[in-house]
Coordinates of C-alpha atoms in Angstrom, one line a residue:
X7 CA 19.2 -65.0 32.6
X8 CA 19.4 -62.0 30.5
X9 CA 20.3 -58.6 32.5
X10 CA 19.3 -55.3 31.2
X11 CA 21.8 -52.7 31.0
X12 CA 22.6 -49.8 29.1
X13 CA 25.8 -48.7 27.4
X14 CA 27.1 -45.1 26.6
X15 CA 29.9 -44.2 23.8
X16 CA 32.6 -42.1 25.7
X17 CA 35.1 -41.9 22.8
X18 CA 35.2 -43.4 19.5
X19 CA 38.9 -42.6 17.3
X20 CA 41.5 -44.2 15.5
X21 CA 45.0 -45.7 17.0
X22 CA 47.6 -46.6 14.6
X23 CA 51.7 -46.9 14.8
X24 CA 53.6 -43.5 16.2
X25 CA 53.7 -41.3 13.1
X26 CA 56.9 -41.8 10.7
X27 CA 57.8 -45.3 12.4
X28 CA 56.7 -47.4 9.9
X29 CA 57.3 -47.6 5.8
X30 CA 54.4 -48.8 3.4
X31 CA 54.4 -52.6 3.5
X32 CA 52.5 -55.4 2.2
X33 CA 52.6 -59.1 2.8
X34 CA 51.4 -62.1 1.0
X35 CA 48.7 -64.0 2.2
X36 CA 50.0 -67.7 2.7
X37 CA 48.1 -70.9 2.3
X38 CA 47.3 -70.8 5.8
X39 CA 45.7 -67.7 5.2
X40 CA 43.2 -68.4 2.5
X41 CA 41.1 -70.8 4.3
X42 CA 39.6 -67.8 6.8
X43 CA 39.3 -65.4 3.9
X44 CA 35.3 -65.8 3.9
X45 CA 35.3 -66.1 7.4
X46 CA 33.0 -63.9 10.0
X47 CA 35.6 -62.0 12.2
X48 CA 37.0 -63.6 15.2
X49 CA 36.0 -61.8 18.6
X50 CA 38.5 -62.0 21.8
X51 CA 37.0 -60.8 25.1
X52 CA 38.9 -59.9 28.8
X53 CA 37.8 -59.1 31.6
X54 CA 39.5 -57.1 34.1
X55 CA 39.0 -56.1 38.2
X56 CA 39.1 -52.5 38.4
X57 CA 37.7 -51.0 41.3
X58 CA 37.8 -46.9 39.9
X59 CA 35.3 -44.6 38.5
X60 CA 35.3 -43.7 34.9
X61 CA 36.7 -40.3 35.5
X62 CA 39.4 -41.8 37.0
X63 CA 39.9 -44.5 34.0
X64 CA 39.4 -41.5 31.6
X65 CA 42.3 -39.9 33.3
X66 CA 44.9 -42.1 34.4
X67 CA 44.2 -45.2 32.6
X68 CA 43.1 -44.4 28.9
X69 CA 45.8 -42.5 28.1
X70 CA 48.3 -45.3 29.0
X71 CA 46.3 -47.9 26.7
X72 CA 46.1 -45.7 24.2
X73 CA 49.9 -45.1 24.0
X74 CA 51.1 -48.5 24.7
X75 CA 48.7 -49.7 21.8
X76 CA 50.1 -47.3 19.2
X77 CA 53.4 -48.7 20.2
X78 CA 51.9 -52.2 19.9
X79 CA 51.5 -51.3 16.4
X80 CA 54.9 -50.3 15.3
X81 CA 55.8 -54.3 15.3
X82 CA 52.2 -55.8 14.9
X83 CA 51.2 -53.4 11.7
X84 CA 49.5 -55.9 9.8
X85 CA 46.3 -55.7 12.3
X86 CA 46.6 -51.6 11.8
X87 CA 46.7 -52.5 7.9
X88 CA 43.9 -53.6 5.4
X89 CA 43.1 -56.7 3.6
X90 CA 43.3 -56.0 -0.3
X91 CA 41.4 -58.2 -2.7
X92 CA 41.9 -57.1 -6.0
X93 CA 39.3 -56.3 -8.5
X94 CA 40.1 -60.3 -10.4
X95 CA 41.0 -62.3 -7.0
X96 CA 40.8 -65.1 -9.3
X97 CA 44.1 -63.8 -11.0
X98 CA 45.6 -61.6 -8.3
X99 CA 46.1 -63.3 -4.8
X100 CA 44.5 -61.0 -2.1
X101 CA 47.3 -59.3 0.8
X102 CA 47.5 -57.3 3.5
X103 CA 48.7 -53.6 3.5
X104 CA 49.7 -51.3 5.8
X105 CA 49.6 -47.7 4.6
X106 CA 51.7 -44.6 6.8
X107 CA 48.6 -43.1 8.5
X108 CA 46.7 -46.3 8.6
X109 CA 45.2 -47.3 12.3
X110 CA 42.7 -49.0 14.1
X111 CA 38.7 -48.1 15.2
X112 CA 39.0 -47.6 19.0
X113 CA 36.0 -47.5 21.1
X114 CA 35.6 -46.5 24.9
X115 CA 32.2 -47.3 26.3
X116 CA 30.5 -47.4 30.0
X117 CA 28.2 -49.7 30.5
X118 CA 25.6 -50.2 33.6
X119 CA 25.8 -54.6 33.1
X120 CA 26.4 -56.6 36.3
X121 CA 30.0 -57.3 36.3
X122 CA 29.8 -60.3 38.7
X123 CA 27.2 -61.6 36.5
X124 CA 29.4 -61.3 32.8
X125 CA 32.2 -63.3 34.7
X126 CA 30.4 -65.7 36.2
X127 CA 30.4 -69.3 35.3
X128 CA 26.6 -69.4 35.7
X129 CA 24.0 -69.8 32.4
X130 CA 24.0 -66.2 30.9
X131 CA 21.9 -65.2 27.6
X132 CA 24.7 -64.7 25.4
X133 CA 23.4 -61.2 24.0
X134 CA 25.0 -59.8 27.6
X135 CA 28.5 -59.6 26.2
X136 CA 27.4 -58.6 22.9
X137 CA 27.1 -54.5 23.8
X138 CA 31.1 -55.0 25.0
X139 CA 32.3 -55.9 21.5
X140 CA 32.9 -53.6 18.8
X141 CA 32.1 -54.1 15.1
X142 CA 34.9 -53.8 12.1
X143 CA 34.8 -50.8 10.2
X144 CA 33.1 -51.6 6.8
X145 CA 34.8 -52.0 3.7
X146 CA 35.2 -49.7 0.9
X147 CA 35.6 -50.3 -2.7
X148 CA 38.3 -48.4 -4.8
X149 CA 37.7 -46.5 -8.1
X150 CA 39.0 -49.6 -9.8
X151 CA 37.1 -52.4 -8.3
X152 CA 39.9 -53.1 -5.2
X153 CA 38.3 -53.7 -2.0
X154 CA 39.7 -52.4 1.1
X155 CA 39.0 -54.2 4.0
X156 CA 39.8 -53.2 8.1
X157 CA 41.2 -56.2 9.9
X158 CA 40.8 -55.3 13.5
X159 CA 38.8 -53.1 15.7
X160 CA 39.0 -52.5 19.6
X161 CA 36.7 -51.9 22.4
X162 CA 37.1 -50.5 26.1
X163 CA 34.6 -50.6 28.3
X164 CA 34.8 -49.2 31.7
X165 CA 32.2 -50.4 34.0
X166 CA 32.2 -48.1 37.1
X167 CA 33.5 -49.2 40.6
X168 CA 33.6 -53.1 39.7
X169 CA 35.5 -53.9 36.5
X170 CA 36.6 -53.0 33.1
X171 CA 36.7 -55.5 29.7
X172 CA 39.1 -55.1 26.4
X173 CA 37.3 -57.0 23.4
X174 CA 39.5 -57.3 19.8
X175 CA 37.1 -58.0 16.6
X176 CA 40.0 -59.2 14.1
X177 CA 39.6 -60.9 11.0
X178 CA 41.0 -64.3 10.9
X179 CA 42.7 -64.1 7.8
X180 CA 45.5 -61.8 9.4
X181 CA 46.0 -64.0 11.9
X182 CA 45.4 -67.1 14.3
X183 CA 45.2 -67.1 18.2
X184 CA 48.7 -67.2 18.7
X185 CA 48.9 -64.0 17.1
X186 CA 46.3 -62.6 18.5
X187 CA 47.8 -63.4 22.4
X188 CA 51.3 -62.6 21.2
X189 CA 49.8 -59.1 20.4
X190 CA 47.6 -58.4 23.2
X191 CA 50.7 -59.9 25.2
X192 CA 53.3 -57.2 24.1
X193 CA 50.3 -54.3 24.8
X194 CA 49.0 -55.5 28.2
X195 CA 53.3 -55.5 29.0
X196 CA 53.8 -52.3 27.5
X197 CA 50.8 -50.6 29.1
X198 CA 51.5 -52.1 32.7
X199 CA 55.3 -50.3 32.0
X200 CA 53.0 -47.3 31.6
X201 CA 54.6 -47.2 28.0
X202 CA 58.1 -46.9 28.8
X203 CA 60.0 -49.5 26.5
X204 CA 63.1 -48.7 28.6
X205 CA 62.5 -51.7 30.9
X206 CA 61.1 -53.9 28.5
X207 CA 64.1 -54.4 26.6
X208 CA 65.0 -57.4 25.8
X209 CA 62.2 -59.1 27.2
X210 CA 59.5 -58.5 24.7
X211 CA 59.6 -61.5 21.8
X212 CA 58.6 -59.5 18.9
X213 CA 56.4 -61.1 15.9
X214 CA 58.4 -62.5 12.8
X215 CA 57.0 -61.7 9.3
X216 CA 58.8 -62.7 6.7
X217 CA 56.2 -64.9 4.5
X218 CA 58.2 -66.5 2.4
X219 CA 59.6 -68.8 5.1
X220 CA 56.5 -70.5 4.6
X221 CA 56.7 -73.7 2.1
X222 CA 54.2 -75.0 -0.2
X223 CA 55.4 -78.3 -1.3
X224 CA 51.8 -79.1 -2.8
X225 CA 50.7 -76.1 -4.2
X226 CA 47.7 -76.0 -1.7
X227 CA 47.8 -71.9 -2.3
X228 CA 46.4 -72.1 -5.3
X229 CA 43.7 -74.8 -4.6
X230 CA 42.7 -73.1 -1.7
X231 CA 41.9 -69.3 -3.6
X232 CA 40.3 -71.4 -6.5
X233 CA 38.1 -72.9 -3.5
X234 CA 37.6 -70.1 -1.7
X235 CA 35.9 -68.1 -4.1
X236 CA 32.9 -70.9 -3.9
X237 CA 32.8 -70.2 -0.1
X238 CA 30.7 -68.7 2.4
X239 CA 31.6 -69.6 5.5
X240 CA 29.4 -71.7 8.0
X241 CA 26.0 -71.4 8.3
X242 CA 25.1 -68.6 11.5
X243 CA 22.4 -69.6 13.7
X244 CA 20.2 -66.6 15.4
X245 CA 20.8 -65.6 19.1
X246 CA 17.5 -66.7 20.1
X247 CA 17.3 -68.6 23.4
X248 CA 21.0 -69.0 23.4
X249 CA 23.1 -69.1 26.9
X250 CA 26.8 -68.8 27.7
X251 CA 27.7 -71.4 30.8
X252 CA 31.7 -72.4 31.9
X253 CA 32.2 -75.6 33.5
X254 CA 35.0 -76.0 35.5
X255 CA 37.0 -79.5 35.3
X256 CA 39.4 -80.3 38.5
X257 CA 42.9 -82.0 37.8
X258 CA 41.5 -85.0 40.2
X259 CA 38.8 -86.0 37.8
X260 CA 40.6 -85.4 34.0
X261 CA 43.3 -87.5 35.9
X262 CA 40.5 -90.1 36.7
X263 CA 39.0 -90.0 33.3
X264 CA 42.2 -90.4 31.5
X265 CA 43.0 -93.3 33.4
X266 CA 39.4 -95.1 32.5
X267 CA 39.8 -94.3 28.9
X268 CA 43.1 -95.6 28.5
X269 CA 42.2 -99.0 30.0
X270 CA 39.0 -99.1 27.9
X271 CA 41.0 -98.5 24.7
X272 CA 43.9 -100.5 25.8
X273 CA 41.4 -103.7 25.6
X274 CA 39.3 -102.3 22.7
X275 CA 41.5 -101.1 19.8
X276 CA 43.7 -103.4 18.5
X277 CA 46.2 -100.2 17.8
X278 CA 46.2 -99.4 21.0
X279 CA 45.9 -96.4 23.7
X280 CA 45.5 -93.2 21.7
X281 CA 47.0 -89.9 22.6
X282 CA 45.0 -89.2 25.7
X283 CA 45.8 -85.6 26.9
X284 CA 43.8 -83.5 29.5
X285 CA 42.4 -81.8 25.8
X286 CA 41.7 -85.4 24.3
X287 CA 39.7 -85.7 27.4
X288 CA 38.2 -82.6 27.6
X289 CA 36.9 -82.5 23.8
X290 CA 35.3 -86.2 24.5
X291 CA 33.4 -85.2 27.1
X292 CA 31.5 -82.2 25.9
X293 CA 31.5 -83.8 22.4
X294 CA 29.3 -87.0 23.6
X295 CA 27.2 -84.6 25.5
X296 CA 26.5 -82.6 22.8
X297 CA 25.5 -85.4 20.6
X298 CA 23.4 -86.4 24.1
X299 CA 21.6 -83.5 24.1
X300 CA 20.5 -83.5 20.8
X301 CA 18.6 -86.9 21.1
X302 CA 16.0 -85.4 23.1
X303 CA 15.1 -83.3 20.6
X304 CA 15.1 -86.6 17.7
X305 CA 15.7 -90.0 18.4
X306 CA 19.1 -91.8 17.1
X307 CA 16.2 -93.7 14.4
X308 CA 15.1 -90.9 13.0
X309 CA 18.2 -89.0 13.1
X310 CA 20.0 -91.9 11.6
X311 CA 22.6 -93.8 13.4
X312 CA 24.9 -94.1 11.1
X313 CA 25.2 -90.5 10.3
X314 CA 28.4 -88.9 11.0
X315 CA 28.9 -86.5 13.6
X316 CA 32.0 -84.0 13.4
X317 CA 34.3 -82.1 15.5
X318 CA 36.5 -79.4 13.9
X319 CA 40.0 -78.3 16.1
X320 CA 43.6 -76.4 15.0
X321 CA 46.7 -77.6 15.6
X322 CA 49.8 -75.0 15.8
X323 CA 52.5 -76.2 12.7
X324 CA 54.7 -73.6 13.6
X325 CA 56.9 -76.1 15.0
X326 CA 56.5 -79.0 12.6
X327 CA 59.8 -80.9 10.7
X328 CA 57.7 -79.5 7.3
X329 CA 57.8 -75.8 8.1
X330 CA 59.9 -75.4 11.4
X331 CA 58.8 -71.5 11.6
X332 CA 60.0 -69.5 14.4
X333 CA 57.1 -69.2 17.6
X334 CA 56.6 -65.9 17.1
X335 CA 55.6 -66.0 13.7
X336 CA 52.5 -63.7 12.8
X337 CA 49.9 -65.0 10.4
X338 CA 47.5 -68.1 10.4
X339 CA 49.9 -71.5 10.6
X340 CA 47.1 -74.1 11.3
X341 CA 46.3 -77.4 9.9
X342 CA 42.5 -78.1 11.0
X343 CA 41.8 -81.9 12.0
X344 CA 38.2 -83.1 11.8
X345 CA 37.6 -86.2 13.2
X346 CA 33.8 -87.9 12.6
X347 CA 32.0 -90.3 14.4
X348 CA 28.7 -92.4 13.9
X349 CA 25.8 -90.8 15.8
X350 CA 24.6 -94.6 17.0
X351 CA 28.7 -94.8 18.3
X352 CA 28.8 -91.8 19.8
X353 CA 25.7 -92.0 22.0
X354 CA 26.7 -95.6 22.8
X355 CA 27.7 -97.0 26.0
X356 CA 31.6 -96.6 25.0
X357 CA 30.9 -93.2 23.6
X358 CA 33.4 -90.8 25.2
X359 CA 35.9 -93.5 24.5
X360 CA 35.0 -93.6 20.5
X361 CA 34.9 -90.2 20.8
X362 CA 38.6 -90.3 22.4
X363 CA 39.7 -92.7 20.2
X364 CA 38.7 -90.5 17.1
X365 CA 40.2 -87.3 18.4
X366 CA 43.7 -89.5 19.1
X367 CA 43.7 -90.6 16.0
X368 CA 43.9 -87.1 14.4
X369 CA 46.5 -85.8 16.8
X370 CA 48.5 -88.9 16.0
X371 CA 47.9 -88.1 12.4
X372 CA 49.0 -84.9 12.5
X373 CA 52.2 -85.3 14.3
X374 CA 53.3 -87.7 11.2
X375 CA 52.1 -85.8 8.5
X376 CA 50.9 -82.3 9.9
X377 CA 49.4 -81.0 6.2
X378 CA 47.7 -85.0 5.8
X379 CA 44.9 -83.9 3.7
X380 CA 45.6 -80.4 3.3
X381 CA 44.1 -80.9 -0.3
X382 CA 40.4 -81.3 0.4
X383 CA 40.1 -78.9 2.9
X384 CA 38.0 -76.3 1.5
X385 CA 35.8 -78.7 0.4
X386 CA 35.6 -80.3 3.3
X387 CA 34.6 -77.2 4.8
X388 CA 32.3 -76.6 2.5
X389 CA 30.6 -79.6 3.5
X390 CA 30.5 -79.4 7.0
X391 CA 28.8 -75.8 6.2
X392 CA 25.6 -77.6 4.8
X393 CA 22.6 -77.0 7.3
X394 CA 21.7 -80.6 9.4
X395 CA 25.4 -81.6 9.7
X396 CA 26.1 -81.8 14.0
X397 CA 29.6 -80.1 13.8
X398 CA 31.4 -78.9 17.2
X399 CA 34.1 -76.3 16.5
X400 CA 36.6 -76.4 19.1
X401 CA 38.4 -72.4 19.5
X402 CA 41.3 -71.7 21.4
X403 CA 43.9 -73.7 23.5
X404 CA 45.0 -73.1 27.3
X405 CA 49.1 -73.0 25.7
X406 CA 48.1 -69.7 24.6
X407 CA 48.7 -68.5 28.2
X408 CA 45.4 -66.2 27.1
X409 CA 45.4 -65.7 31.4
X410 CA 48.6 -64.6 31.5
X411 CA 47.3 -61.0 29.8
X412 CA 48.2 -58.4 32.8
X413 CA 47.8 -55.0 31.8
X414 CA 48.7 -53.9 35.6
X415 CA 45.6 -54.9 37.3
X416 CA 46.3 -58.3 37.5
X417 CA 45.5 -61.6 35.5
X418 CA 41.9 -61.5 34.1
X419 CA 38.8 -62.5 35.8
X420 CA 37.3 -64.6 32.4
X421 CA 38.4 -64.4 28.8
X422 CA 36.2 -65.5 26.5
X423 CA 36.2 -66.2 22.1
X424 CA 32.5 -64.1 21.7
X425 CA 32.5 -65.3 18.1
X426 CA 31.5 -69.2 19.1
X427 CA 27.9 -67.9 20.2

């Protein structure tokens, strides 16, 4: 399932914001921010039909990108910025600062891969992508102990005749997915206007970042940078003998499936149907056969039947009664819901509808009370880091209109978070 192919550097520089457009600036990281300070970058991949040769790409097309983008940058500086963590974090809360002159790595590359084959929905070793996505620069460390750290880094990658793919490397502490679209939204809109704002007025939403909107009734900033310094992030496994597959659910049978579990919960749970969405449904399914799959490799005795299995999702509070921030705000604004379920439950005859149940149950949750727990978070995370625990993260969310990216050649072919491999 692998596919050798080779992949040649054309360009390697630095975009940033039009000179003189933008003043030195620094914002506070919020709450929301803290938890994905430790975090391994996040990695957003599109691919594109382009049916040209690189010269002509070189010619016609990098130009535009690379104008558009430095335009981009004039309202979304924080990704052209750098994280700071001071030389005590304990004392002095990390932020984000964007220096005149600061910009982002930007890589072109051709590569010889099988275009059909990185778009298809078919088993592919997940290493094929991995050539596509460019690595953050590394940090540097100040005279006086400040570390400086690059928070986003950009890839082109023209593959001659069939197709072309845009990957972002961003750290997650600058921002969440809806960020992230809302920013490859305004430079795929630019770039197909051939970087003429004229007709874009007044139909480009531009990102909000004033910080201090942001409310912390229960103090969770300072919990969370107290807990984050005990943190490493998750535990990695290696790429070895590891595939990338999509499978494609029709309308028809989510419709069918939400219908079954409704009725099952309907006469099971005393309180009632939970929220069954197509995402509630989706979630369940791959959930119980995850948890399937591993019982061939260990049998529900050994592995223990009572222990807990856990899936990890974001919700958007942007629009919650507690914070009621404006869509477009940049930055993180997630509250992450873990529901857990019994191995033995999960595997059972009823599992998907456990698993349903469960995943209700935290939307429900959350639409009450959307920070419901907000306290134990980190540690919590810190838990579900531990090697042996069955955790399924759950990245991305189809009302981030991620298919809606048209830089001019149309909407893209597959677009993909590389970071989940």
């Amino acid at each position: 399932m692998s596919h050798h192919s080779t992949v040649k550097i054309l360009d390697l520089c630095q975009v940033g914001p039009p000179p003189a457009s933008l003043p030195s600036t620094t914002l506070p990281l919020t709450f929301f921010d803290l938890p994905w300070l430790h975090c391994r970058p996040a990695k957003r991949i599109f691919f594109y039909h382009f049916p040209h040769p690189t010269h002509h790409f070189l010619q016609t097309t990098l130009p535009i990108l690379k104008h558009s983008l430095s335009l981009t940058f004039q309202h979304f500086f924080p990704f052209a910025g750098n994280l700071i963590i001071p030389p005590q974090p304990h004392h002095h809360v990390p932020y984000i600062r964007y220096l005149p002159g600061d910009s982002v790595s930007f890589t072109v590359a051709e590569s010889t891969a099988d275009f059909n084959l990185l778009i298809s929905d078919s088993p592919q070793d997940v290493r094929n992508w991995h050539p596509l996505v460019p690595t953050l620069p590394s940090p540097r460390t100040d005279d006086d102990g400040t570390r400086v750290i690059p928070l986003m880094a950009i890839q082109v990658t023209i593959l001659p005749c069939y197709g072309l793919s845009i990957c972002a490397t961003f750290s997650h502490v600058a921002a969440d997915g809806k960020s992230l679209h809302h920013f490859m939204k305004y430079w795929a809109s630019v770039s197909k206007a051939n970087g003429d704002l004229t007709p874009l007025e007044g139909t480009l939403s531009l990102p909000f970042h004033d910080r201090d909107r942001v409310k912390d009734p229960k103090g969770l900033k300072l919990v969370y940078l107290r807990e984050s310094m005990k943190f490493e992030g998750f535990v990695r496994d290696v790429y070895t003998n590891k595939v990338r597959a999509t499978f494609v659910l029709s309308h028809e049978r989510v419709e069918k499936v939400k219908k079954w579990i409704s009725l099952k919960c309907a006469s099971s749970y005393a309180s009632g149907t939970p929220h069954v969405s197509t995402f509630v449904v989706t979630c369940s399914l791959v959930w119980v056969c995850m948890i399937k799959s591993e019982q061939r490799n260990v049998n529900c005795v050994a592995k223990g039947c009572d222990e807990l299995c856990y899936m990890v999702f974001v919700a958007d509070c942007r629009d919650s009664p507690e914070f009621a921030l404006p869509s477009t705000y940049f930055g993180n604004c997630l509250a992450s819901l873990i529901p857990a379920v019994k191995r033995g439950e999960i595997v059972g005859e009823n599992g998907i509808v456990v698993a349903a149940n469960a995943i209700g149950r935290k939307i429900r949750d959350f639409k009450s009370d959307a920070m419901g727990g907000a306290e134990t978070l980190m540690s919590d995370f810190r838990e579900l880091g531990k090697p042996g625990k069955s955790v399924l993260v759950v990245a991305g969310s189809p009302k981030l209109g991620v298919y809606e990216t048209d830089f001019g050649w149309g909407n893209p072919k597959k677009s993909e978070a590389v970071h989940l491999d």
